[in-house]
Structures are given as structure tokens and as C-alpha cells.
Short mmCIF file of C-alpha atoms and ligand atoms in Angstrom, two decimals:
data_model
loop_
_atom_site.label_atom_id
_atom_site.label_comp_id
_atom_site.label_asym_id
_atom_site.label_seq_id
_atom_site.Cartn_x
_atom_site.Cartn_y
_atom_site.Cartn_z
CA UNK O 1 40.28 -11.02 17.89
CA UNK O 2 40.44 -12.95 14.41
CA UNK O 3 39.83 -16.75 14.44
CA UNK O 4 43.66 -17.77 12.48
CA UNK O 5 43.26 -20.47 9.95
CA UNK O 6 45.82 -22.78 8.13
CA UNK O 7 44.56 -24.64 5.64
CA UNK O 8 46.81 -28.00 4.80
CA UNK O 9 45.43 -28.44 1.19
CA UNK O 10 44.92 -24.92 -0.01
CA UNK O 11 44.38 -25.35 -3.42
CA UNK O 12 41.71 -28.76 -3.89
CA UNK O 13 38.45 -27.87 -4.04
CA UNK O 14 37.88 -27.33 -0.42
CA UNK O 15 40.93 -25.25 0.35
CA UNK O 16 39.87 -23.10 -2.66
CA UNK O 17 36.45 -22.63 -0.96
CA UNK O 18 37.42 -22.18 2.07
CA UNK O 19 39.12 -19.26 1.35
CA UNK O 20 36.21 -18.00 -0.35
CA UNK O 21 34.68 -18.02 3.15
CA UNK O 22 37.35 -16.71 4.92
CA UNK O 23 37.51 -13.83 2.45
CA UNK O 24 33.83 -13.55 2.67
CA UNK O 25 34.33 -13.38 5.71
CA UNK O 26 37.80 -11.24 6.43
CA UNK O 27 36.83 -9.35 9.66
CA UNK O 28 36.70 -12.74 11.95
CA UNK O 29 39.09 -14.99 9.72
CA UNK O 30 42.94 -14.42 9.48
CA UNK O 31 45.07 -16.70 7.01
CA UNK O 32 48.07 -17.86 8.54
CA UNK O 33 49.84 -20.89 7.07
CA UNK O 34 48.83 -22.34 3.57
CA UNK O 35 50.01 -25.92 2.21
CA UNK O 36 49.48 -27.71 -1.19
CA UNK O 37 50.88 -30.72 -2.66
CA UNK O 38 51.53 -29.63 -6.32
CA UNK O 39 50.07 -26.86 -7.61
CA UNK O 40 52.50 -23.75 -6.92
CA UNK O 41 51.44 -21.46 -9.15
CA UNK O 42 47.93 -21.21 -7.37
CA UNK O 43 49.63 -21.66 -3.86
CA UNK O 44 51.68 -18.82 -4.97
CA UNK O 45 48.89 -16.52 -5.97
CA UNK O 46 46.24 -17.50 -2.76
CA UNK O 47 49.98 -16.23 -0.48
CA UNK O 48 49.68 -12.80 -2.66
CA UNK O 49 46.15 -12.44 -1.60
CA UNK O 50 46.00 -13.51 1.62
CA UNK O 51 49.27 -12.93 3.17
CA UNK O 52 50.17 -15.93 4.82
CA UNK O 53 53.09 -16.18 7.98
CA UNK O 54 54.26 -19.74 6.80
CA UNK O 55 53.95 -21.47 3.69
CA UNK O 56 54.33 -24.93 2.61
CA UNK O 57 55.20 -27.21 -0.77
CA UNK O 58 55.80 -30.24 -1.61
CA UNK O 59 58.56 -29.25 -3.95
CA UNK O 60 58.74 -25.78 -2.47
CA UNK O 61 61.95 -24.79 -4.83
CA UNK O 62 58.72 -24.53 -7.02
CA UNK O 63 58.09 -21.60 -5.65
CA UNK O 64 60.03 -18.44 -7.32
CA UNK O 65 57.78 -15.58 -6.36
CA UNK O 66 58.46 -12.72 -3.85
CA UNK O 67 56.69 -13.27 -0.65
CA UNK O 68 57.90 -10.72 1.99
CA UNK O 69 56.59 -11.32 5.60
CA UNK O 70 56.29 -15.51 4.70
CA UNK O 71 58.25 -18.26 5.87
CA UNK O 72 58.67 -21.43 3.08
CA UNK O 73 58.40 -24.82 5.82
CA UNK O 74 60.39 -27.74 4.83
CA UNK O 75 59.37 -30.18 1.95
CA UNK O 76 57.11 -33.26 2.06
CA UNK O 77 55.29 -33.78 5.51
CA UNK O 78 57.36 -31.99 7.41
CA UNK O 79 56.08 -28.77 5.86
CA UNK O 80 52.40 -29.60 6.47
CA UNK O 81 53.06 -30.39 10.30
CA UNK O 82 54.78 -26.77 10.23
CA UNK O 83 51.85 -25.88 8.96
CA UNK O 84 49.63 -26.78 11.37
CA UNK O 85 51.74 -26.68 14.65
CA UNK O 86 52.57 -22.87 13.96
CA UNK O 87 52.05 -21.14 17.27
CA UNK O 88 50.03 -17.81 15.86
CA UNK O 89 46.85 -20.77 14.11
CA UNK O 90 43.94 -21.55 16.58
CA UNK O 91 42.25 -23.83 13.51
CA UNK O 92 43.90 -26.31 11.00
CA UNK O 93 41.58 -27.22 8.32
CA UNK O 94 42.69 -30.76 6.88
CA UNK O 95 42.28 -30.42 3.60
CA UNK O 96 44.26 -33.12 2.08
CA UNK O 97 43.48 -36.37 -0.04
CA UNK O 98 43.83 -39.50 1.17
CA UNK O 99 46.54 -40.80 4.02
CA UNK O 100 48.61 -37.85 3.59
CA UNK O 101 46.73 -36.13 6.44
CA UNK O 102 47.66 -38.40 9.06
CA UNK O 103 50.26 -36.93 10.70
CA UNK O 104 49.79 -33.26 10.15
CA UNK O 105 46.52 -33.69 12.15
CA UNK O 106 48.04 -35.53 14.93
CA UNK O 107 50.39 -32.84 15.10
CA UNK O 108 48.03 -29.94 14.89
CA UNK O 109 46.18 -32.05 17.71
CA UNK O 110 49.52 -32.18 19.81
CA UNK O 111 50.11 -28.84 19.28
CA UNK O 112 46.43 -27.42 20.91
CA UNK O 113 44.62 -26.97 17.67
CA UNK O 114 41.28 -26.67 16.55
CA UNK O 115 40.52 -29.92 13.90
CA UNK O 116 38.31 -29.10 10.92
CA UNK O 117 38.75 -31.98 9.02
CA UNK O 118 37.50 -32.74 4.97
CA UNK O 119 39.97 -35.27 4.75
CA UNK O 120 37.89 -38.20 5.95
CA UNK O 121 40.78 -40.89 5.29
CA UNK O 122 42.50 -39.40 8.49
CA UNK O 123 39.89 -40.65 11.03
CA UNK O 124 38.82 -43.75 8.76
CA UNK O 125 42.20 -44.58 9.19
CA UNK O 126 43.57 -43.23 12.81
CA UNK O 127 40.28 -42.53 14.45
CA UNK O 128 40.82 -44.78 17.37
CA UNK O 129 43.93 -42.80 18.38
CA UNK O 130 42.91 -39.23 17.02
CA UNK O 131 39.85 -39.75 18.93
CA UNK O 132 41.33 -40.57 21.87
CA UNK O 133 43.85 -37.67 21.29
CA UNK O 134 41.29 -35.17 20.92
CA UNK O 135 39.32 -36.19 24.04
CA UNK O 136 42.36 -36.10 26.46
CA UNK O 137 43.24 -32.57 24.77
CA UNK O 138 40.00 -31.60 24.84
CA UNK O 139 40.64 -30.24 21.38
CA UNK O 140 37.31 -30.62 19.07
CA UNK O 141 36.99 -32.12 15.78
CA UNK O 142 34.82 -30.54 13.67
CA UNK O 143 33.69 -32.15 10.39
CA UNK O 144 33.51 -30.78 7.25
CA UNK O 145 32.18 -33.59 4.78
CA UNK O 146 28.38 -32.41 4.68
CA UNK O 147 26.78 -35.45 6.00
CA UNK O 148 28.80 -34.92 9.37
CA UNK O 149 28.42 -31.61 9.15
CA UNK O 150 24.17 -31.93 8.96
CA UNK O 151 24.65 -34.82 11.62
CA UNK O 152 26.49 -32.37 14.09
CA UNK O 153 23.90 -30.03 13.12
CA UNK O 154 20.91 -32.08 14.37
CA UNK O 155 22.67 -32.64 17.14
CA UNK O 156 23.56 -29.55 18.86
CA UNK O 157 22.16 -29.47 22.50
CA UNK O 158 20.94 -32.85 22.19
CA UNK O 159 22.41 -35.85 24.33
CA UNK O 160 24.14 -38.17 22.42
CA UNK O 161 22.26 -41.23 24.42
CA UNK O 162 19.09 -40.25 22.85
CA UNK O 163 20.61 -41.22 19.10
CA UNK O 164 18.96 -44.20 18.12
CA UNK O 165 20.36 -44.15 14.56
CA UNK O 166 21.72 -41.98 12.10
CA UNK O 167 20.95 -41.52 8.45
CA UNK O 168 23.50 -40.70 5.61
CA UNK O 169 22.01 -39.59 2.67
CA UNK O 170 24.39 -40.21 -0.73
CA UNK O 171 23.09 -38.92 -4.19
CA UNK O 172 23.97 -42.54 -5.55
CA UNK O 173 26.43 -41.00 -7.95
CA UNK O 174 26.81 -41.20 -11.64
CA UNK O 175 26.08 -44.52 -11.87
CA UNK O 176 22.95 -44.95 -9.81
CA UNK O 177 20.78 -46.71 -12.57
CA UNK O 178 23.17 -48.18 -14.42
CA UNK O 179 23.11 -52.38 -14.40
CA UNK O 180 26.41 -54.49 -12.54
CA UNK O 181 27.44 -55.18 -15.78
CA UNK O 182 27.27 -51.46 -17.11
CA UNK O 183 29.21 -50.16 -14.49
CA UNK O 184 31.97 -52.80 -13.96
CA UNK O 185 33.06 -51.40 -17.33
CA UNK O 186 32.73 -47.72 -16.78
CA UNK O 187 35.15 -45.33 -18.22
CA UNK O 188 37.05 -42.88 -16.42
CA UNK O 189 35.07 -39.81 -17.82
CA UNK O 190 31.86 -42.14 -16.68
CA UNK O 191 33.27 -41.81 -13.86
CA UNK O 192 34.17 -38.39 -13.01
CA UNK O 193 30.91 -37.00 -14.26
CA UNK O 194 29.37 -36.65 -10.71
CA UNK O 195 25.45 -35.85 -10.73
CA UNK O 196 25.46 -33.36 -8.26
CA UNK O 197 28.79 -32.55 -6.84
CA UNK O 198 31.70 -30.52 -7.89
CA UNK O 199 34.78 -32.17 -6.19
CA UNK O 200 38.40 -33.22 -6.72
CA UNK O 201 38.83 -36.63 -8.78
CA UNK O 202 39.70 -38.97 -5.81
CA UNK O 203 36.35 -38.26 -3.98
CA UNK O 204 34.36 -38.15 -6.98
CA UNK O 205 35.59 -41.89 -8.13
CA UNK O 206 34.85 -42.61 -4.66
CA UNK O 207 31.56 -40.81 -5.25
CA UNK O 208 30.73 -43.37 -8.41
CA UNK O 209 31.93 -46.75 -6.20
CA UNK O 210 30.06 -45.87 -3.49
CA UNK O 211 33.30 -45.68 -1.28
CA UNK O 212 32.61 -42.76 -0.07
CA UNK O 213 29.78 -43.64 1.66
CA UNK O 214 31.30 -46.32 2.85
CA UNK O 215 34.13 -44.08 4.59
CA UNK O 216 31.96 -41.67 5.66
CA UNK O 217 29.96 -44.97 7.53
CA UNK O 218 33.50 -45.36 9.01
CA UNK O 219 33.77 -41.49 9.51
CA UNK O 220 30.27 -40.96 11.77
CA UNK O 221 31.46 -44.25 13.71
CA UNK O 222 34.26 -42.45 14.77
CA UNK O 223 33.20 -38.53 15.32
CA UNK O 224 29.78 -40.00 17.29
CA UNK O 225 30.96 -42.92 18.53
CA UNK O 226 28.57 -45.14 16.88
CA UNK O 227 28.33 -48.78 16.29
CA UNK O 228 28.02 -49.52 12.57
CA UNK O 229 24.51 -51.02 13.07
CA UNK O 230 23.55 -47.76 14.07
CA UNK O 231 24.91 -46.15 10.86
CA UNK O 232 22.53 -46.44 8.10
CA UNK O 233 22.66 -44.98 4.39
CA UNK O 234 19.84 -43.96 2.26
CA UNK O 235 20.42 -42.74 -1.56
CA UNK O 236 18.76 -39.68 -2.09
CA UNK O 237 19.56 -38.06 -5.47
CA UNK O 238 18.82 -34.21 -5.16
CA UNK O 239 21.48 -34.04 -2.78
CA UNK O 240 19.08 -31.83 -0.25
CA UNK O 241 18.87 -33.77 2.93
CA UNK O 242 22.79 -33.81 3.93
CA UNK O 243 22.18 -36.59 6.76
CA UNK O 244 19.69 -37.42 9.47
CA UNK O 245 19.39 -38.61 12.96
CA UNK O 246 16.60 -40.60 14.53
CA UNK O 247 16.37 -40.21 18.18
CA UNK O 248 14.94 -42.98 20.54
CA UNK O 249 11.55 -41.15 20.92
CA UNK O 250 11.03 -41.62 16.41
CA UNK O 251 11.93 -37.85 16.16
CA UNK O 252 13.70 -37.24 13.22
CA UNK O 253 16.22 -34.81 12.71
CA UNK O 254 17.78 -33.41 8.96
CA UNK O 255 19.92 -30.84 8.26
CA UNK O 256 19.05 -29.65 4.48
CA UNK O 257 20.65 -26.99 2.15
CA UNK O 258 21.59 -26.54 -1.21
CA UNK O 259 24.75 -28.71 -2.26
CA UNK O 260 27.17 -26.13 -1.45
CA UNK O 261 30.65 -26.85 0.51
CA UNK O 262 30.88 -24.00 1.60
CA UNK O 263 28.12 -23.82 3.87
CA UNK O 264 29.79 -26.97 6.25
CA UNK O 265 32.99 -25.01 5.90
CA UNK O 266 31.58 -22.05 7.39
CA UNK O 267 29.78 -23.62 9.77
CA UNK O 268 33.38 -26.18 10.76
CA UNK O 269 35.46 -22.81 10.86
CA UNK O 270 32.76 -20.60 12.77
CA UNK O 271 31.77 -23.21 14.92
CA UNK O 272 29.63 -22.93 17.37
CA UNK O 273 28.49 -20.02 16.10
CA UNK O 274 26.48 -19.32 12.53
CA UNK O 275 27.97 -16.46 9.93
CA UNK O 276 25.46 -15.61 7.69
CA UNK O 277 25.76 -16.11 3.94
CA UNK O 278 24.39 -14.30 1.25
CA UNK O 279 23.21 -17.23 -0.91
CA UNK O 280 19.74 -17.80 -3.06
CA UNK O 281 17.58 -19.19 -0.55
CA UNK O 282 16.11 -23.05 -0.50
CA UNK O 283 13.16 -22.74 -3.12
CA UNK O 284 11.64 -26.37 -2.02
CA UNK O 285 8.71 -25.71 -4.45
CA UNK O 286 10.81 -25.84 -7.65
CA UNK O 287 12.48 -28.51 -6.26
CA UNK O 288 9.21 -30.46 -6.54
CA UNK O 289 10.35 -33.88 -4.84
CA UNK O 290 12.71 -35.32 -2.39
CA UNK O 291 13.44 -39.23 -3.20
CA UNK O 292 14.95 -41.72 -1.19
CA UNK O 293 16.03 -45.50 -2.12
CA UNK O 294 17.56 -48.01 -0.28
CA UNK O 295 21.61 -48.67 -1.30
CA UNK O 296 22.67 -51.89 -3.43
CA UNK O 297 25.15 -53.36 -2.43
CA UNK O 298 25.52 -55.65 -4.81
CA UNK O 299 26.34 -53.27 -7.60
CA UNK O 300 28.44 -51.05 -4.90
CA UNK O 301 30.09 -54.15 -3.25
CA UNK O 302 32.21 -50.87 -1.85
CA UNK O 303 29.88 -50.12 0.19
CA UNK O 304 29.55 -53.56 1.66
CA UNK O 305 33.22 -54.21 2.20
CA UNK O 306 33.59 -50.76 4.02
CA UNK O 307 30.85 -51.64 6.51
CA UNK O 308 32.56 -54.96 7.25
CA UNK O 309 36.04 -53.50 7.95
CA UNK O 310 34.11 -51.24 10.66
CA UNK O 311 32.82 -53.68 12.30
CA UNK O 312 36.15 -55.12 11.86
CA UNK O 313 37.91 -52.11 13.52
CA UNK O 314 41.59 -52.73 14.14
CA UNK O 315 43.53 -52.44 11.32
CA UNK O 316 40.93 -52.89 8.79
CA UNK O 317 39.71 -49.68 7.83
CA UNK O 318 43.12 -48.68 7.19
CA UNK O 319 43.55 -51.38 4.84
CA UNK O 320 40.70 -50.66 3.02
CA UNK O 321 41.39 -46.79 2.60
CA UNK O 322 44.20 -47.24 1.64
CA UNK O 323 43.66 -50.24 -0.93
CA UNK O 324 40.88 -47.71 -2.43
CA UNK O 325 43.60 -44.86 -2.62
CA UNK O 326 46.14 -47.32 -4.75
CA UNK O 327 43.20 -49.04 -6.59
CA UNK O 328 41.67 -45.69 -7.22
CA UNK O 329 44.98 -44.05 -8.82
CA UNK O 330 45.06 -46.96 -10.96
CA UNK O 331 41.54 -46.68 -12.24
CA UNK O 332 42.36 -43.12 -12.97
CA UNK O 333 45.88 -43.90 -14.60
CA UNK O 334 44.12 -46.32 -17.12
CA UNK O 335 45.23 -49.49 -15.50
CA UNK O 336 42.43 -51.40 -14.15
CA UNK O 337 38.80 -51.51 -15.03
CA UNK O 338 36.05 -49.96 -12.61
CA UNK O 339 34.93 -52.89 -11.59
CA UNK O 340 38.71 -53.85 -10.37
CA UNK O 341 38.45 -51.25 -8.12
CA UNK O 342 36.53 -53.48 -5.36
CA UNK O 343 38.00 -56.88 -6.35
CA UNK O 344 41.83 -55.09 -5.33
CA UNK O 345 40.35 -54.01 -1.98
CA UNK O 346 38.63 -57.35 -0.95
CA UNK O 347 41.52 -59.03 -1.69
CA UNK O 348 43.59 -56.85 0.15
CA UNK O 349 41.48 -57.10 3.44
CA UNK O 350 41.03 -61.07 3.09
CA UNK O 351 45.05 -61.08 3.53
CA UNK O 352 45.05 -59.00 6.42
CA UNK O 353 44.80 -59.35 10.15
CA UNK O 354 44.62 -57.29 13.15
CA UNK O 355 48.37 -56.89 14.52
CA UNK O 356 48.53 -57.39 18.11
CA UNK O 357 48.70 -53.28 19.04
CA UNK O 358 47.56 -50.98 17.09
CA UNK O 359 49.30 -47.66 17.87
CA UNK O 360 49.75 -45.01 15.48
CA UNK O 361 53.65 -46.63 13.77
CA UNK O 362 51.47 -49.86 13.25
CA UNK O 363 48.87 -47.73 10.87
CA UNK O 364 51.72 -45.96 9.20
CA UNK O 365 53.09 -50.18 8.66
CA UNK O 366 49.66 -50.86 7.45
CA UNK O 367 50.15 -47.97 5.05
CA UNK O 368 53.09 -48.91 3.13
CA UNK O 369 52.65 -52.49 3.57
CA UNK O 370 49.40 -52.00 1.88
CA UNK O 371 50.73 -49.78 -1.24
CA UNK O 372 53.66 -52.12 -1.53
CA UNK O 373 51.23 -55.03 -1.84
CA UNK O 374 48.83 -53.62 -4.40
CA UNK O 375 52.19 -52.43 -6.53
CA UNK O 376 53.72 -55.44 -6.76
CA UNK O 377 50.14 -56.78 -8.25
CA UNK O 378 51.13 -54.66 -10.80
CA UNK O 379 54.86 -54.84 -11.24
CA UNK O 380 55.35 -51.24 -9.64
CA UNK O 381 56.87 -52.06 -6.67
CA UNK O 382 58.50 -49.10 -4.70
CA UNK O 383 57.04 -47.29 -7.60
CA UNK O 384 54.16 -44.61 -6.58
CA UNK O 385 51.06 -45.44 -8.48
CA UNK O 386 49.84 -41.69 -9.51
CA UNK O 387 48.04 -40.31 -12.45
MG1 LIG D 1 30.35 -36.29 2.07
#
């Protein structure tokens, strides 16, 4: 019988190549639900071609094509949580940008669903409750970001006891060499001109501050159930080595590959099996050298403050993710300078403290308390800060 996939972000970069690997892949994948935030022409044309049950929008009167055999859901959130709770999908992928996945994944979760999650923000910000979720469901979480992906890798039939540390490897970014002062004026098109990676703009601005890293530190605390002192990161520029783990006895695990998404897609959606894939293979010769540098984190001060709201916990992450969403939008929307970017988010988690419970309506407060805060810095409030 077909594995049947929704896909709540169908048309970013990794819903796009995700259905690349589910058409690559057409006799054990079956598309069932697609959702996207904006783009309906594309959402439109990925429901001719793969036939979809359920389908959702945003804005779905966007959508003016004829679909027989699909259902449109409801607008906003509601649509993605239709999405993923549809009875005929065994796996959502979470696909989304930012906090927007939140809920959908609870409810795919709640619902008996496989998890294979790009959208890191979810757990950075929820992963003390999805976690818990997913373990009393017994429903897995399977990462797709690559460094979780290679982490999960080294770790199949290993105990998790044994982990002494883990390594996350980050190509450092566009900005890798440049000085403090260089990059706290970066331009936008700076940027967005990642070395190595082809992503969407969020994660590639993330990608220059070093913020990703930082979540994904936040990430592998969650999906391994690591303490943060156990979580180190190591820049490593040719993007080969996707992540490492030591194990108590100095053995040292990495998973390595050519940067290619869809290889951790594959491996999230096929999981715990392996599909094969057609691709050139590793030619390490003409690669020449692997290099590897120690982070600095005092020209990424990103990276700094997301390791502090970790060991933080509570609250904190959440503050910070989404502080970097709001901050990040207004980089992008020509509003504040790179080197803002940080400076917002500090000062966001200085005024902050852990409420007394922390269930899943007190993250969704944190939420718009957070985006309300950063607005009003810039005279936006109950305005939405997008580019
Ligand atoms: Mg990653």
C-alpha cells in the first residue's frame, strides 16, 4: 500500500522538492492534501499533477481552477490543520516558515500522524509539549533539516546513552570572512546570496546571522534530548559533513552527502527504510579538502543568544524565534540594518521571563505578545511586519 503524504507548505523550496521525490518516487508515495500560504497559481498547478483529496489556501477564493475529486479546507490555519488531520494521510510533512506550523503539527500529532518536520521553529518553539505529545502517541518525529537528518542517521541502532556529544556542521554562510563591522552593515542581496544552499529567504537570512544554527542547537536539544553543553557547532564550508556524533568510547560518527534536500526528505518520508536515488555520486577527490573552524560568536552574537535561551528553556526559545521572525521581515522589508537583527532579539529576551506554566495557550501568548512588542518599536502595532 502507498505511504499518503500531505505536505503543509507545498510550494517553498522544500514542498517543491518534496514532490520531486514523491514523483520520483510515485509507486510508494500518494499525494493527498497540499497547503501553501500565497502562491496559488503553483498550488494550483502541483493539485493538476498530483491529484490531491483536500486542498488548502490562505486566501483560497484565489483559487479559480477546476479541480474535480478535491476538497478546498477553510482559510488561514484552519485549512492547514485540515490538512494534516485528514483521515486517508499516514505522513504530514511541515513545511512551513516560521510559527505558522505550530498548530497544524499538534494537530497532525493528535490526529495519529507521522511528523516530518523542515519547519524547525515548531519544536524550537513547542518542543517541550510536541515532544511530550509525540512520546505518549508514540507518533515519531522525523527531521528533515540535514543536520538532524545526518544526526538520526549516525544514530540508527545505536543507544542514545552512548552520545557523548553531537556535532553540527554550518557552512558559515555568506558572510563567514567578512569583519563585525562589514557585516553589521550588510545589504539584503549580501544577504541572500547563500554560499552553498538554495533555500527560501527566511532561512537563508537566518543562514547569514548564524540563527539558524542557533535554532537548529535548540532543534537537536529537543529531537535527542540533549543538554545544550552537549550540542556543539563547527563551521565547515563545503557543506559535506551534514552533522556528527561523538559517542562515549571517541567514535565518531558523520553522515556526508552532497548538499541536496532532497536526500533528508527522502530519507524523513521513507523512513526507516532507504529509496535509492539516481544522483552523481560523492567524488571526494575533486572535492580536494574538508575544513572545519570553530564559530564566532562575537560576529554571530545569534548564535550566542540562541544557546542561552536553551539553556534558558521555558519560554525563551519562543521569544527568540519569534523576535528573529519579526526582526528578520524587517531586515528584508528595508527597515533595520543587519546588524539590528540581534540587538531586536536580545532586547526582546532581556524583557522576558518564564510565566509560571508553560502549556501550549502560554506559547501562542508569547507569540503575539512578542510581535506586538517588536511592532510597536516600530510604530506598526497590530500591523503585520511582511515584505
Ligand atoms: Mg539545516
Amino acid at each position: 500500500m502507498k505511504r499518503k503524504i500531505a505536505i503543509l507548505g507545498s510550494t517553498g523550496s522544500i514542498g517543491t522538492q518534496t514532490l520531486e521525490v514523491i514523483r520520483d518516487h510515485s509507486d510508494i508515495f500518494e499525494v493527498i492534501g497540499l497547503a501553501a500560504c500565497r502562491n496559488a497559481e503553483l498550488l494550483q498547478f502541483q493539485a493538476q499533477a498530483f491529484h490531491p483529496q483536500i486542498l488548502a489556501l490562505d486566501r483560497p477564493e484565489r483559487l479559480n481552477g477546476s479541480l474535480p475529486g478535491c476538497r478546498i479546507a477553510s482559510p488561514g490555519v484552519e485549512g492547514l490543520v485540515e490538512v494534516a488531520a485528514h483521515p486517508e494521510v499516514d505522513t504530514v510533512v511541515i513545511a512551513t516558515v516560521g510559527a505558522a506550523g505550530l498548530i497544524p503539527t499538534l494537530a497532525a500529532l493528535r490526529a495519529g500522524k507521522n511528523i516530518a518536520l523542515a519547519n524547525k521553529e515548531v519544536l524550537v518553539m513547542g518542543g517541550d509539549i510536541l515532544m511530550a505529545e509525540a512520546r505518549r502517541l508514540s507518533r515519531p518525529i522525523i527531521p528533515i533539516d540535514s543536520e538532524h537528518s545526518a544526526i538520526l542517521q549516525c544514530l540508527q541502532g545505536e543507544d542514545y546513552n552512548r552520545i557523548r556529544r553531537i556535532v553540527i556542521t554550518a557552512s558559515g554562510g555568506p558572510f563567514r570572512n567578512w569583519s563585525f563591522e562589514q557585516i553589521q552593515a550588510a545589504t539584503v542581496s549580501d544577504a541572500l546570496n547563500h554560499p552553498t544552499w538554495s533555500m527560501g529567504r527566511k532561512i537563508t537570512i537566518d543562514s547569514a546571522t548564524l540563527m539558524n544554527k542557533g535554532l537548529e542547537v535548540i532543534e537537536a536539544h529537543h529531537l535527542f534530548d540533549l543538554p545544550v553543553e552537549k550540542i556543539d557547532v563547527v563551521i565547515h564550508p563545503q557543506s559535506i559533513i551534514h552533522s556528527m556524533v561523538e559517542f562515549t568510547d571517541g567514535a565518531v560518527m558523520a553522515q556526508m552527502g552532497l548538499p541536496d534536500m532532497r536526500i533528508p526528505i527522502q530519507f524523513a518520508l521513507a523512513f526507516p527504510e532507504r529509496l535509492p536515488r539516481n544522483d552523481p555520486p560523492l567524488d571526494l577527490p575533486s572535492l580536494g579538502q574538508l575544513t572545519f573552524e570553530p564559530p564566532d560568536m562575537e560576529r554571530f552574537p545569534c548564535l550566542r543568544i540562541a544557546r542561552e535561551a536553551c539553556r534558558c528553556g521555558g519560554g525563551y526559545p519562543a521569544v527568540l524565534s519569534v523576535a528573529n521572525e519579526e526582526a528578520v521581515a524587517a531586515f528584508l522589508a528595508g527597515c533595520i540594518s543587519f546588524g539590528q537583527i540581534s540587538e531586536i532579539i536580545q532586547s526582546e529576551m532581556d524583557s522576558f521571563s518564564n510565566p509560571s506554566r508553560l502549556d501550549f495557550e502560554a506559547i501562542l501568548a508569547i507569540e503575539s505578545q512578542t510581535r506586538e512588542s517588536i511592532r510597536k518599536r516600530f510604530g506598526l502595532a497590530g500591523q503585520a511586519l511582511r515584505p
